[in-house]
Coordinates of C-alpha atoms in Angstrom, one line a residue:
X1 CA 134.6 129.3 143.5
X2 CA 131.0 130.2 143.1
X3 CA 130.1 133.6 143.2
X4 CA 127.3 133.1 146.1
X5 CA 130.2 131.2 148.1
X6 CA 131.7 134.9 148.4
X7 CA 128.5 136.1 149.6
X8 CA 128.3 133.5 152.2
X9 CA 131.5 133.8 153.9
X10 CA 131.1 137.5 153.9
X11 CA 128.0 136.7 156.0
X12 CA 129.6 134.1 158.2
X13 CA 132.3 136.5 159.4
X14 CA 129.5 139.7 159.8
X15 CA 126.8 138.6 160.1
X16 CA 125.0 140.9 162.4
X17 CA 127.0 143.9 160.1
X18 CA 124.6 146.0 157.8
X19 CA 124.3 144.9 154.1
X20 CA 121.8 146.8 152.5
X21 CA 120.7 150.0 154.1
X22 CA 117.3 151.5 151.6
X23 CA 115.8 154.3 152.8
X24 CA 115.8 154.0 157.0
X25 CA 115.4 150.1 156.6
X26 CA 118.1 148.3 157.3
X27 CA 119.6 144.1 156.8
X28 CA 121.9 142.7 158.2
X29 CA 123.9 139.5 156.0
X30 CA 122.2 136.8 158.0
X31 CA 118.7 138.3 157.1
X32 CA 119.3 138.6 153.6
X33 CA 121.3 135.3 153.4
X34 CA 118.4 133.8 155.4
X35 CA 115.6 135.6 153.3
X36 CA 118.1 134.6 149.8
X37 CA 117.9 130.6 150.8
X38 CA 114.1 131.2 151.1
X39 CA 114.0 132.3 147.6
X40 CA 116.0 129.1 146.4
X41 CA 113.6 127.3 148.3
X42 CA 110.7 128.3 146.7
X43 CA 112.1 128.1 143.2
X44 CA 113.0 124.7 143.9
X45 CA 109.8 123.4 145.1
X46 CA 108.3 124.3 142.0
X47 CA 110.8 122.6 139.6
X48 CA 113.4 125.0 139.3
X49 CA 116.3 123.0 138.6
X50 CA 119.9 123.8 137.9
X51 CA 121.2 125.9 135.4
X52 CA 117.8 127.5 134.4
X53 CA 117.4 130.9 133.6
X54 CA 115.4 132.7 135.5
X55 CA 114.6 136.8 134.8
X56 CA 114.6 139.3 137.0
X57 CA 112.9 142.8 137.0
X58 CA 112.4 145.8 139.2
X59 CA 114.1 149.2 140.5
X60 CA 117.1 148.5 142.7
X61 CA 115.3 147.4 146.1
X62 CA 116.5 145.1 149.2
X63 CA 114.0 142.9 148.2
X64 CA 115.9 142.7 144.4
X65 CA 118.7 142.0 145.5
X66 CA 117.8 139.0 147.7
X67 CA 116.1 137.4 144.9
X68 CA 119.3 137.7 143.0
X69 CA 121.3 135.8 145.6
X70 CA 118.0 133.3 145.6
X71 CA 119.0 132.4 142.0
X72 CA 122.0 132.4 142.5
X73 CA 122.2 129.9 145.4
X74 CA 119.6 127.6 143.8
X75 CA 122.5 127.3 140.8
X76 CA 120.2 129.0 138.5
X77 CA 121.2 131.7 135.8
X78 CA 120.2 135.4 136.5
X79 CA 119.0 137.0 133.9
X80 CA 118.4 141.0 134.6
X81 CA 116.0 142.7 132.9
X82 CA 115.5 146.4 132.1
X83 CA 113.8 148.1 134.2
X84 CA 112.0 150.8 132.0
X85 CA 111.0 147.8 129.4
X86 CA 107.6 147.7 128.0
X87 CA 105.6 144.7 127.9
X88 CA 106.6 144.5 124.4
X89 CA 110.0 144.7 124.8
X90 CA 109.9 141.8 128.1
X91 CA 108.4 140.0 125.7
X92 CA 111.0 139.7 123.2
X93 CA 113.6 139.6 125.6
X94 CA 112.5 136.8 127.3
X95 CA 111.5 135.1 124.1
X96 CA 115.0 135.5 122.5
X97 CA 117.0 134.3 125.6
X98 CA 114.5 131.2 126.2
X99 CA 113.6 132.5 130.1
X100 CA 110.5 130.5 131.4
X101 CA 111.2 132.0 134.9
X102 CA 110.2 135.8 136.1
X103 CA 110.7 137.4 139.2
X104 CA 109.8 141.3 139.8
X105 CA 108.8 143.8 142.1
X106 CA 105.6 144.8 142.6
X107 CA 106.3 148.6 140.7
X108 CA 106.4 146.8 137.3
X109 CA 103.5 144.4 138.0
X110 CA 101.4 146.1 135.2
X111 CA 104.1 145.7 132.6
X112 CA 104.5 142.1 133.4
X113 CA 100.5 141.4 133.5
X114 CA 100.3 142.5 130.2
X115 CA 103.9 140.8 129.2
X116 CA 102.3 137.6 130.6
X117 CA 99.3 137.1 128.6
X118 CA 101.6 137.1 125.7
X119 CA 103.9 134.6 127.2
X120 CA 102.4 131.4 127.4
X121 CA 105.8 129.4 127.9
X122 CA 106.3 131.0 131.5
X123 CA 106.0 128.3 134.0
X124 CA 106.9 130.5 136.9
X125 CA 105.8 134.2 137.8
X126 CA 106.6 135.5 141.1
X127 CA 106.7 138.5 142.7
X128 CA 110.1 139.3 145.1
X129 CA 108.1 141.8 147.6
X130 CA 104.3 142.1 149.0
X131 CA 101.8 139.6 149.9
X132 CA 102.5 137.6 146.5
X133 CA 106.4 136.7 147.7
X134 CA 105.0 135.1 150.9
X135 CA 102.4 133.2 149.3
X136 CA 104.7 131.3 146.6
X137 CA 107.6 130.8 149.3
X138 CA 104.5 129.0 151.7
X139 CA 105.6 125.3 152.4
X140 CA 109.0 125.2 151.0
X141 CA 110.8 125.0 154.0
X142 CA 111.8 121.3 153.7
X143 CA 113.3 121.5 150.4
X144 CA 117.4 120.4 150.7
X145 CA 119.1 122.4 148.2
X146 CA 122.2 121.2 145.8
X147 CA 125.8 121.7 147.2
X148 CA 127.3 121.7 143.8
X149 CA 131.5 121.9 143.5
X150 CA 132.9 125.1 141.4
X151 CA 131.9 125.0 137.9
X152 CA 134.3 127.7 136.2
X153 CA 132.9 127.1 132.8
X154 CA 128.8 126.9 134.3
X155 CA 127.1 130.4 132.9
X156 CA 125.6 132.1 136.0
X157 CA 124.6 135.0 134.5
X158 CA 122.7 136.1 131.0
X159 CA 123.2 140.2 130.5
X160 CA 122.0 142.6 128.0
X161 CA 124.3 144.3 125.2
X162 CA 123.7 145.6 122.2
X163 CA 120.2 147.7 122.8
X164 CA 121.9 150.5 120.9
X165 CA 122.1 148.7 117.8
X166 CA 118.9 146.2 117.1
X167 CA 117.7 143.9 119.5
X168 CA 119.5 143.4 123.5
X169 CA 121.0 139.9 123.0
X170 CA 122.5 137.9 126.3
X171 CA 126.0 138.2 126.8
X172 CA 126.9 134.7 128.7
X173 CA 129.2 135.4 131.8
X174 CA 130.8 132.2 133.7
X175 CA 131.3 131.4 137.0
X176 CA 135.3 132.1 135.8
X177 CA 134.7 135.9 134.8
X178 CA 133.1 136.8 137.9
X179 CA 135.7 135.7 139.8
X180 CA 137.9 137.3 137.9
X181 CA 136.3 139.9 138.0
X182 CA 136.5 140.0 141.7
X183 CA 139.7 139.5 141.6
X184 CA 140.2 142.9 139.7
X185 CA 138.3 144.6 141.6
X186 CA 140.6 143.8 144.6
X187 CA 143.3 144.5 143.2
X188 CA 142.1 148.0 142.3
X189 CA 140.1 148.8 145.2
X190 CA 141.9 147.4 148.4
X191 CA 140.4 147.3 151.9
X192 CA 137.3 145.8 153.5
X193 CA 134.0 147.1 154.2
X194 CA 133.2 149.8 151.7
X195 CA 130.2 151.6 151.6
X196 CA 128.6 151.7 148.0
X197 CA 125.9 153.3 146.5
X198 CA 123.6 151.8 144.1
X199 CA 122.5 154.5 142.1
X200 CA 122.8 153.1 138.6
X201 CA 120.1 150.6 137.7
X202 CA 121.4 147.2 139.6
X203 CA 120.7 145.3 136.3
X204 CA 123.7 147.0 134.3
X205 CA 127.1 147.6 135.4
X206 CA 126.3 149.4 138.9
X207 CA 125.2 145.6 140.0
X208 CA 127.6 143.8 138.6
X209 CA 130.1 146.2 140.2
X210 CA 128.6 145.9 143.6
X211 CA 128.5 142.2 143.4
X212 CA 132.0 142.3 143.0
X213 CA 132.8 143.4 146.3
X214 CA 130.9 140.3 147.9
X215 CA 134.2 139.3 149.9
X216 CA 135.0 142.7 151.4
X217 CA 131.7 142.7 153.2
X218 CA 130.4 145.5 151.8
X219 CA 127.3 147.7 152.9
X220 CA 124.9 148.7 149.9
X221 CA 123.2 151.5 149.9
X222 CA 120.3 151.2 147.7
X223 CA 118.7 153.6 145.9
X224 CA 115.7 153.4 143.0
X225 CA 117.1 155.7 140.1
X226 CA 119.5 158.0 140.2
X227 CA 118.8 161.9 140.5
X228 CA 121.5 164.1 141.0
X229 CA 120.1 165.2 144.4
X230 CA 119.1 162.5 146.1
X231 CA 122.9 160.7 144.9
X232 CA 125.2 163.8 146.5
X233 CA 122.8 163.6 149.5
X234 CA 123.5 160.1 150.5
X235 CA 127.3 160.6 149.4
X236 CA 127.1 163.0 152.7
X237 CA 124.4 161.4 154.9
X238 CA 125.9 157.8 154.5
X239 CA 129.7 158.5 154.1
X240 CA 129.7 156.8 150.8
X241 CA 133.6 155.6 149.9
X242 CA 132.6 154.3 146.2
X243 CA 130.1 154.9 143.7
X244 CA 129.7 154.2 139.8
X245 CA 128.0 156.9 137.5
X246 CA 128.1 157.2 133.7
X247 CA 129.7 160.6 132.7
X248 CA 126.1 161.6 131.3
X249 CA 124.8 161.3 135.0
X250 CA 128.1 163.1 136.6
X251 CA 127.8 166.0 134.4
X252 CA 124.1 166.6 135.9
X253 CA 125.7 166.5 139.2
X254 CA 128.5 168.8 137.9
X255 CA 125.5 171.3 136.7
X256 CA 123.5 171.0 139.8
X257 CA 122.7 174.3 141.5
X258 CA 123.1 172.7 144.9
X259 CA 126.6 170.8 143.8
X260 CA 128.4 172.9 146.4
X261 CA 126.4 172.8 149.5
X262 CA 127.1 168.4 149.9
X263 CA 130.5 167.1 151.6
X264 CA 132.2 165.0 149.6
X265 CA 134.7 164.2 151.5
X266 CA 134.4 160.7 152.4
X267 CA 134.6 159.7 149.0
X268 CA 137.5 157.4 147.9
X269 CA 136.7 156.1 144.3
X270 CA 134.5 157.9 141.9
X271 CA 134.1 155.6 139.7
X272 CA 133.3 156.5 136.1
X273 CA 132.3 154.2 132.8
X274 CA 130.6 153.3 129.7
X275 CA 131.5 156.8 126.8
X276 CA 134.5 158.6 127.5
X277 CA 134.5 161.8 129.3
X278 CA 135.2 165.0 128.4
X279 CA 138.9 166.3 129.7
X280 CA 137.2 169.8 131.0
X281 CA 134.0 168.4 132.7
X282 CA 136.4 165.8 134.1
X283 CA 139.0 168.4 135.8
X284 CA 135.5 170.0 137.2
X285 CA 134.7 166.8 138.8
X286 CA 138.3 166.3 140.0
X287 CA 137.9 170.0 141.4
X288 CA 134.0 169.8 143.1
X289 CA 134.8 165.2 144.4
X290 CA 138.3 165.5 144.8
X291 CA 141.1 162.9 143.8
X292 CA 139.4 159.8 143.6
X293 CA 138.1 159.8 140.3
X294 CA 138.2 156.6 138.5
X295 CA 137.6 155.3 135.4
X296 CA 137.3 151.7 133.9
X297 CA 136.9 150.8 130.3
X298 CA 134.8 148.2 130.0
X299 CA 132.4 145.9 127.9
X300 CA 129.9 143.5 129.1
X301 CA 131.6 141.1 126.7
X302 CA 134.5 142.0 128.7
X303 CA 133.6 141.8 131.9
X304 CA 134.6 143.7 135.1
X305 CA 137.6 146.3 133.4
X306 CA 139.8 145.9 130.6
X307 CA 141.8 148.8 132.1
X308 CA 141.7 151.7 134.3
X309 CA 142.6 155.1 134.7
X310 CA 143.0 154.9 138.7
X311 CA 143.1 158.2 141.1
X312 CA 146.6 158.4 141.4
X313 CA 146.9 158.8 137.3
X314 CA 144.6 161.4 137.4
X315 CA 146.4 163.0 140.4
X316 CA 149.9 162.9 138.4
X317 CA 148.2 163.9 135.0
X318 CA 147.0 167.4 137.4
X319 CA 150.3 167.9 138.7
X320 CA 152.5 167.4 135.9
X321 CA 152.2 169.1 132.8
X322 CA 153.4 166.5 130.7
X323 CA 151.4 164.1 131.8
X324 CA 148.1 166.0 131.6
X325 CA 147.1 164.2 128.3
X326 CA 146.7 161.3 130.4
X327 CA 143.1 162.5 131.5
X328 CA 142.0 161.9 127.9
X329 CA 143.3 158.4 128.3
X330 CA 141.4 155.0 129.9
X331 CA 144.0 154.4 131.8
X332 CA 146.8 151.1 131.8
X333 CA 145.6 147.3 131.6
X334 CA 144.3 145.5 134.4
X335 CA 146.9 143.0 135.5
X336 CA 144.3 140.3 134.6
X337 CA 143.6 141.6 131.0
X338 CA 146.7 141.4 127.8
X339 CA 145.3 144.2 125.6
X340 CA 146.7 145.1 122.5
X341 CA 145.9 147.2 119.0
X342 CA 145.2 145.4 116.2
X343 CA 145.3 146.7 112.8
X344 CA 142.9 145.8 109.8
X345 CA 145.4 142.9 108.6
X346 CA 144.9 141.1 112.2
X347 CA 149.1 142.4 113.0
X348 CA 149.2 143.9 116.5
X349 CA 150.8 147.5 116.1
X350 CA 153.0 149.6 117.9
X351 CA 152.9 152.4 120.2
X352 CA 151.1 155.7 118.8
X353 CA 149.3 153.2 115.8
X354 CA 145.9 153.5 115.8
X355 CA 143.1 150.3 115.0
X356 CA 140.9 147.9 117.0
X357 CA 141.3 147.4 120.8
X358 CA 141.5 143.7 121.2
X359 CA 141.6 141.6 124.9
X360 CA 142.6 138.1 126.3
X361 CA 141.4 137.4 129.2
X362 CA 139.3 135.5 131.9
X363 CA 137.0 138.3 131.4
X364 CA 136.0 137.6 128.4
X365 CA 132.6 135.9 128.4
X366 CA 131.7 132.7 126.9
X367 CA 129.3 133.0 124.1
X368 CA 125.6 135.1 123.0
X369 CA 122.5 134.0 123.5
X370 CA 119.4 135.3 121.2
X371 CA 121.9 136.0 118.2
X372 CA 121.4 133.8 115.0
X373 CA 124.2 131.6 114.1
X374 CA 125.3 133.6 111.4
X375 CA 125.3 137.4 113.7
X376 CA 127.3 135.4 115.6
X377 CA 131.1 136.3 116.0
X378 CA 133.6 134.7 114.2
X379 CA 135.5 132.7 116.7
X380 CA 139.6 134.1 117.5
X381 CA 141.6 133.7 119.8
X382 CA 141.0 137.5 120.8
X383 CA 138.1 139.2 122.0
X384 CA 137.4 142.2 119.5
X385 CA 136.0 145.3 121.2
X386 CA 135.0 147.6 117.8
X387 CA 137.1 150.5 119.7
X388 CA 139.5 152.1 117.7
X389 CA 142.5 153.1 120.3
X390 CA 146.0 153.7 120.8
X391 CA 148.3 153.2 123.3
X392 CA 150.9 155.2 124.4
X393 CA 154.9 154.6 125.1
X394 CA 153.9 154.0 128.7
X395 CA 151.0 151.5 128.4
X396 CA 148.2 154.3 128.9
X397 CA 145.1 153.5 125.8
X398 CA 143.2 156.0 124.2
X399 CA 139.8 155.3 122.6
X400 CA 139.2 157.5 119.4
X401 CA 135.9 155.5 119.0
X402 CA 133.1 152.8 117.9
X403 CA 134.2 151.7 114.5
X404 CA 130.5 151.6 113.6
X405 CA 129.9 155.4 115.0
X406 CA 132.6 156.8 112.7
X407 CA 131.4 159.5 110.3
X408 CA 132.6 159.6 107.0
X409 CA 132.3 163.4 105.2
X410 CA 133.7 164.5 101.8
X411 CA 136.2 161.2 101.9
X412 CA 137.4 161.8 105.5
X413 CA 136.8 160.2 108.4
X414 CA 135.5 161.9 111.5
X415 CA 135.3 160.3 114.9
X416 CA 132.2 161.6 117.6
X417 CA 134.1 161.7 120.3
X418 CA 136.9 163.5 118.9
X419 CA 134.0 166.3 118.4
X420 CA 132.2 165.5 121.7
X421 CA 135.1 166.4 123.4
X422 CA 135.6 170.1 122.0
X423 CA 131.8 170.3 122.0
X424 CA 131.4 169.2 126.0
X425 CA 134.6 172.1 126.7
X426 CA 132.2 175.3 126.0
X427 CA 130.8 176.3 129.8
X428 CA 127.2 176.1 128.5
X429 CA 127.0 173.1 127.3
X430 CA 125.8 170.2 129.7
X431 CA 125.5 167.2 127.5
X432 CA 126.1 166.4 123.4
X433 CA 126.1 163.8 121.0
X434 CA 127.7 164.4 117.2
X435 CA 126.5 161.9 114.7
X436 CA 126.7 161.9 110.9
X437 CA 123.6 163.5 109.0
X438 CA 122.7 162.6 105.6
X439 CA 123.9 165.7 103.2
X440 CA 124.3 165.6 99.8
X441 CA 127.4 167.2 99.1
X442 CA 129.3 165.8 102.1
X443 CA 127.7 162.2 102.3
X444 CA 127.8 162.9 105.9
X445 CA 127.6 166.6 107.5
X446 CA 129.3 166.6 111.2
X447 CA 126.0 167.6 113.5
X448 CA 126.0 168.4 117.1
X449 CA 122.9 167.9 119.2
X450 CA 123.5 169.5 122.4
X451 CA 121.5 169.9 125.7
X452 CA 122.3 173.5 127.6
X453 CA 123.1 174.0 131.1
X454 CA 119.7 175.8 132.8
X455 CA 120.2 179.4 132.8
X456 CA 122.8 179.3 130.1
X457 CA 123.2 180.4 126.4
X458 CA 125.1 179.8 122.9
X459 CA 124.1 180.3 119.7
X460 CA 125.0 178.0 116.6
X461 CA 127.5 180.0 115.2
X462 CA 129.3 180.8 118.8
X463 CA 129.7 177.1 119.6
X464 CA 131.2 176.2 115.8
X465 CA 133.4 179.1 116.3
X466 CA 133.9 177.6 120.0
X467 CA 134.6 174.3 118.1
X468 CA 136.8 175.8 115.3
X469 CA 139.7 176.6 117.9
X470 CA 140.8 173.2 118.7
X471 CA 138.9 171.3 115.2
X472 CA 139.9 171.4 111.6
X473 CA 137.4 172.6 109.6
X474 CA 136.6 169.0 108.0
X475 CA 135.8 167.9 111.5
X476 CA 133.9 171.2 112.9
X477 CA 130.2 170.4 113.1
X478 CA 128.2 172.0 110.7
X479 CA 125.3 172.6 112.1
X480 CA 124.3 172.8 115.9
X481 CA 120.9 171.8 117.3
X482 CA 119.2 172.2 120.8
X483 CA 117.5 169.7 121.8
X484 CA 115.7 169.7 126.0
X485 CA 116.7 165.9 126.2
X486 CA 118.8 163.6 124.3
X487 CA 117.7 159.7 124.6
X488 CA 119.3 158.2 126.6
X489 CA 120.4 154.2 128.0
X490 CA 119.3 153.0 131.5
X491 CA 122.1 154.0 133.0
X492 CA 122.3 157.1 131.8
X493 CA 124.3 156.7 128.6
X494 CA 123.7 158.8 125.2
X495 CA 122.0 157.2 123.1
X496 CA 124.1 158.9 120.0
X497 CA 122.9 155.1 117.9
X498 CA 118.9 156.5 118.2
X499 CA 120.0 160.1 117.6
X500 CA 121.5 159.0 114.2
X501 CA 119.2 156.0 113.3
X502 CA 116.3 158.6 113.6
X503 CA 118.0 161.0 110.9
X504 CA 118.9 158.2 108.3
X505 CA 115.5 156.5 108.7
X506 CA 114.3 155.3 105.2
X507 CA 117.4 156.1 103.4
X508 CA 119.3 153.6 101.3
X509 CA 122.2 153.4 102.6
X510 CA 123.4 153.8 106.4
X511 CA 126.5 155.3 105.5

């Protein structure tokens, strides 16, 4: 079934309902289904034709939005772009995925201008909002749009991975792992009609997460960026029921001076992905939201959740003492994923054995696009996630960490998160990442880079002593550094990759 399908029989049964609500403006699903066909209109008047990828860029706006359904019901392939790119960066991007079509709101007009003139190929730039979306939809009224059947295997979406390490190639995603996809979220998140805020850029995983509660008729509140603020104030003013936020972005909310004077109450999943999150700022959220935290572990290779830690686990692993190791966990598999740990010899190992997370699934997407043939990944019947894991006796997975983010120091092997966690548990810290820094007795010496909650303190040596309670000595950071802001992804995610690629810069050797 095509994704836009969903949309459209969403809007056949409510249509007059609200479906994005930004700001006081509100639209209804006929409006935006009506303003969405316009949009396939237009892009087929010009030449448009199937299976084309067309880019799209701008803050999360109504207007956005509609031009993603346009592509989408013109059979084209959306291809999201980042927000905060500079012209530099749009300009590789759409070089290496071969997109000759751009959409975009009119607050990134500059970067595109200049993007442009350095992009000769474009056959089509179009804005999605102001006077310039009117006057390339003129006259396109008559054009009769394609009815196409289901195409599971058609690619209807291009998304970015890998901006942490080199160059954001396209992850391909079929018409088959968005449905499945929806299918896992339905099975997760029952009932119709949820009210979601769009907080998280809509061109990462808040967007694909909304999209994936098309046939629940859901209403959308949009807004641009997050700020911590502005987020817990529409929680209250719009009864928000689910919501998406990297941990990074909860634990601003969780340091917030006005945390406490928002109801939270109509809350129902809190939904939480993309790094782990610390056990002791993760009881604080449980404590401030309540019991609808949620967590999914996820890749954009692997689309929608591999598995999830739903609020009901957390709500046993509070009331049961031997189950509170479970909030460390990432919950069981989804009942559409098999996932398994591998170990280095490609055997898939017991219970308590740690190595690769691997997945088979209808999540897993098709292929990369922008990645020479010889980046690419060696084909298997299992998708390899570079996670080292466990899982436990009753089918609850751990991630230990990125293979690649693994420090190495006097012969032993050190994983950030492992650190990150006993780092995140002193009160004064708000945010951390630990990375490996060249040393030359050590190879690597364990370094924490840590951003302070406002009007709080530590010293260096009180947060490794802090550390040395619950760390061996080998895995204690040795040195401590404040920084006022670590770099961070576009939804919020610590950028620990920049952090280290900064200190090994012009060194030999990246390990």
């Amino acid at each position: 079934m095509h994704l836009i399908d969903m949309f459209n029989t969403a809007a056949q049964r409510w249509p007059d309902r609200i479906f994005l609500r930004e700001g006081e403006k509100t639209r209804d699903y006929a409006t935006v289904r009506s303003a969405a066909i316009a949009i396939a209109k237009g892009l087929r008047a010009r030449g448009v034709g199937v299976d084309t990828r067309v880019g799209i860029m701008g803050p999360n706006t109504s207007d956005l939005i509609e031009g993603v359904f346009g592509i989408f019901i013109v059979h084209c392939i959306w291809v999201p772009v980042n927000v905060r790119s500079t012209a530099s960066e749009l300009v590789d991007y759409l070089t290496a995925l071969d997109v000759d079509i751009l959409l975009y709101t009119s607050s990134v007009t500059e970067v595109v201008r200049q993007a442009q003139a350095r992009l000769p190929h474009l056959r089509l730039v179009a804005a999605l909002d102001g006077p310039g979306r009117h006057e390339w939809l003129a006259g396109s009224d008559h054009v009769v749009l394609d009815d196409l059947p289901p195409r599971a295997h058609a690619v209807i979406s291009l998304t970015s991975s890998g901006g942490t390490t080199g160059k954001p190639k396209g992850v391909a995603l079929t018409e088959l792992n968005w449905e499945t996809a929806v299918a896992t979220a339905a099975s997760q998140f029952p009932g119709d009609h949820p009210v979601f805020l769009l907080a998280a850029p809509m061109s990462h995983a808040a967007g694909g997460l909304a999209l994936m509660f098309l046939p629940r008729g859901p209403e959308l509140i949009v807004l641009p960026s997050f700020e911590p603020e502005a987020v817990m104030a529409a929680i209250e003013k719009h009864h928000i029921t689910h919501l998406f936020l990297p941990p990074t972005a909860i634990y601003m909310m969780l340091s917030h001076p006005k945390r406490h004077q928002y109801d939270f109450s109509s809350l129902k999943y809190f939904i939480y992905a993309g790094a782990p999150m610390s056990v002791d700022k993760l009881r604080e959220a449980l404590a401030l939201f309540g019991p609808v935290m949620t967590q999914f572990y996820a890749q954009m290779e692997c689309f929608g959740s591999i598995t999830c830690l739903t609020p009901d686990h957390h709500a046993e692993a509070l009331a049961d003492p031997h189950k509170q190791h479970r909030l460390a966990s990432a919950g069981q598999a989804n009942i559409y994923a098999r996932v398994e740990i591998m170990g280095e010899n490609g055997d898939l190992l017991k219970a308590g054995e740690r190595g690769e997370i691997v997945v088979r699934s209808n999540l897993v997407f098709s292929h990369y696009v922008g990645v020479p043939d010889d980046q690419k990944p060696k084909p298997d019947t299992w998708h390899h996630t570079s996670d080292v894991g466990y899982r436990d006796e009753d089918g609850f997975f751990y991630i230990v960490d990125r293979l690649r983010d693994m420090i190495i120091t006097g012969g032993f092997n050190v994983y950030p998160s492992e650190v990150e966690q006993a780092v995140l548990a002193h009160p004064a810290v708000k945010d951390c990442a630990v990375i490996g820094v060249p040393d030359e007795k050590w190879g690597e010496a364990v370094v924490a880079f840590i951003e302070v909650k406002p009007s709080e303190a530590v010293t260096e040596s009180d947060l490794i002593a802090f550390c040395r309670k619950t760390l061996s000595g080998v895995k204690t950071p040795k040195r401590v550094i404040v920084v006022d802001e670590l770099p961070r992804s576009p939804v919020g995610k610590v950028l620990r990759r920049v952090v280290r690629d900064e200190l090994w810069k012009n060194r030999p050797r990246n390990i």
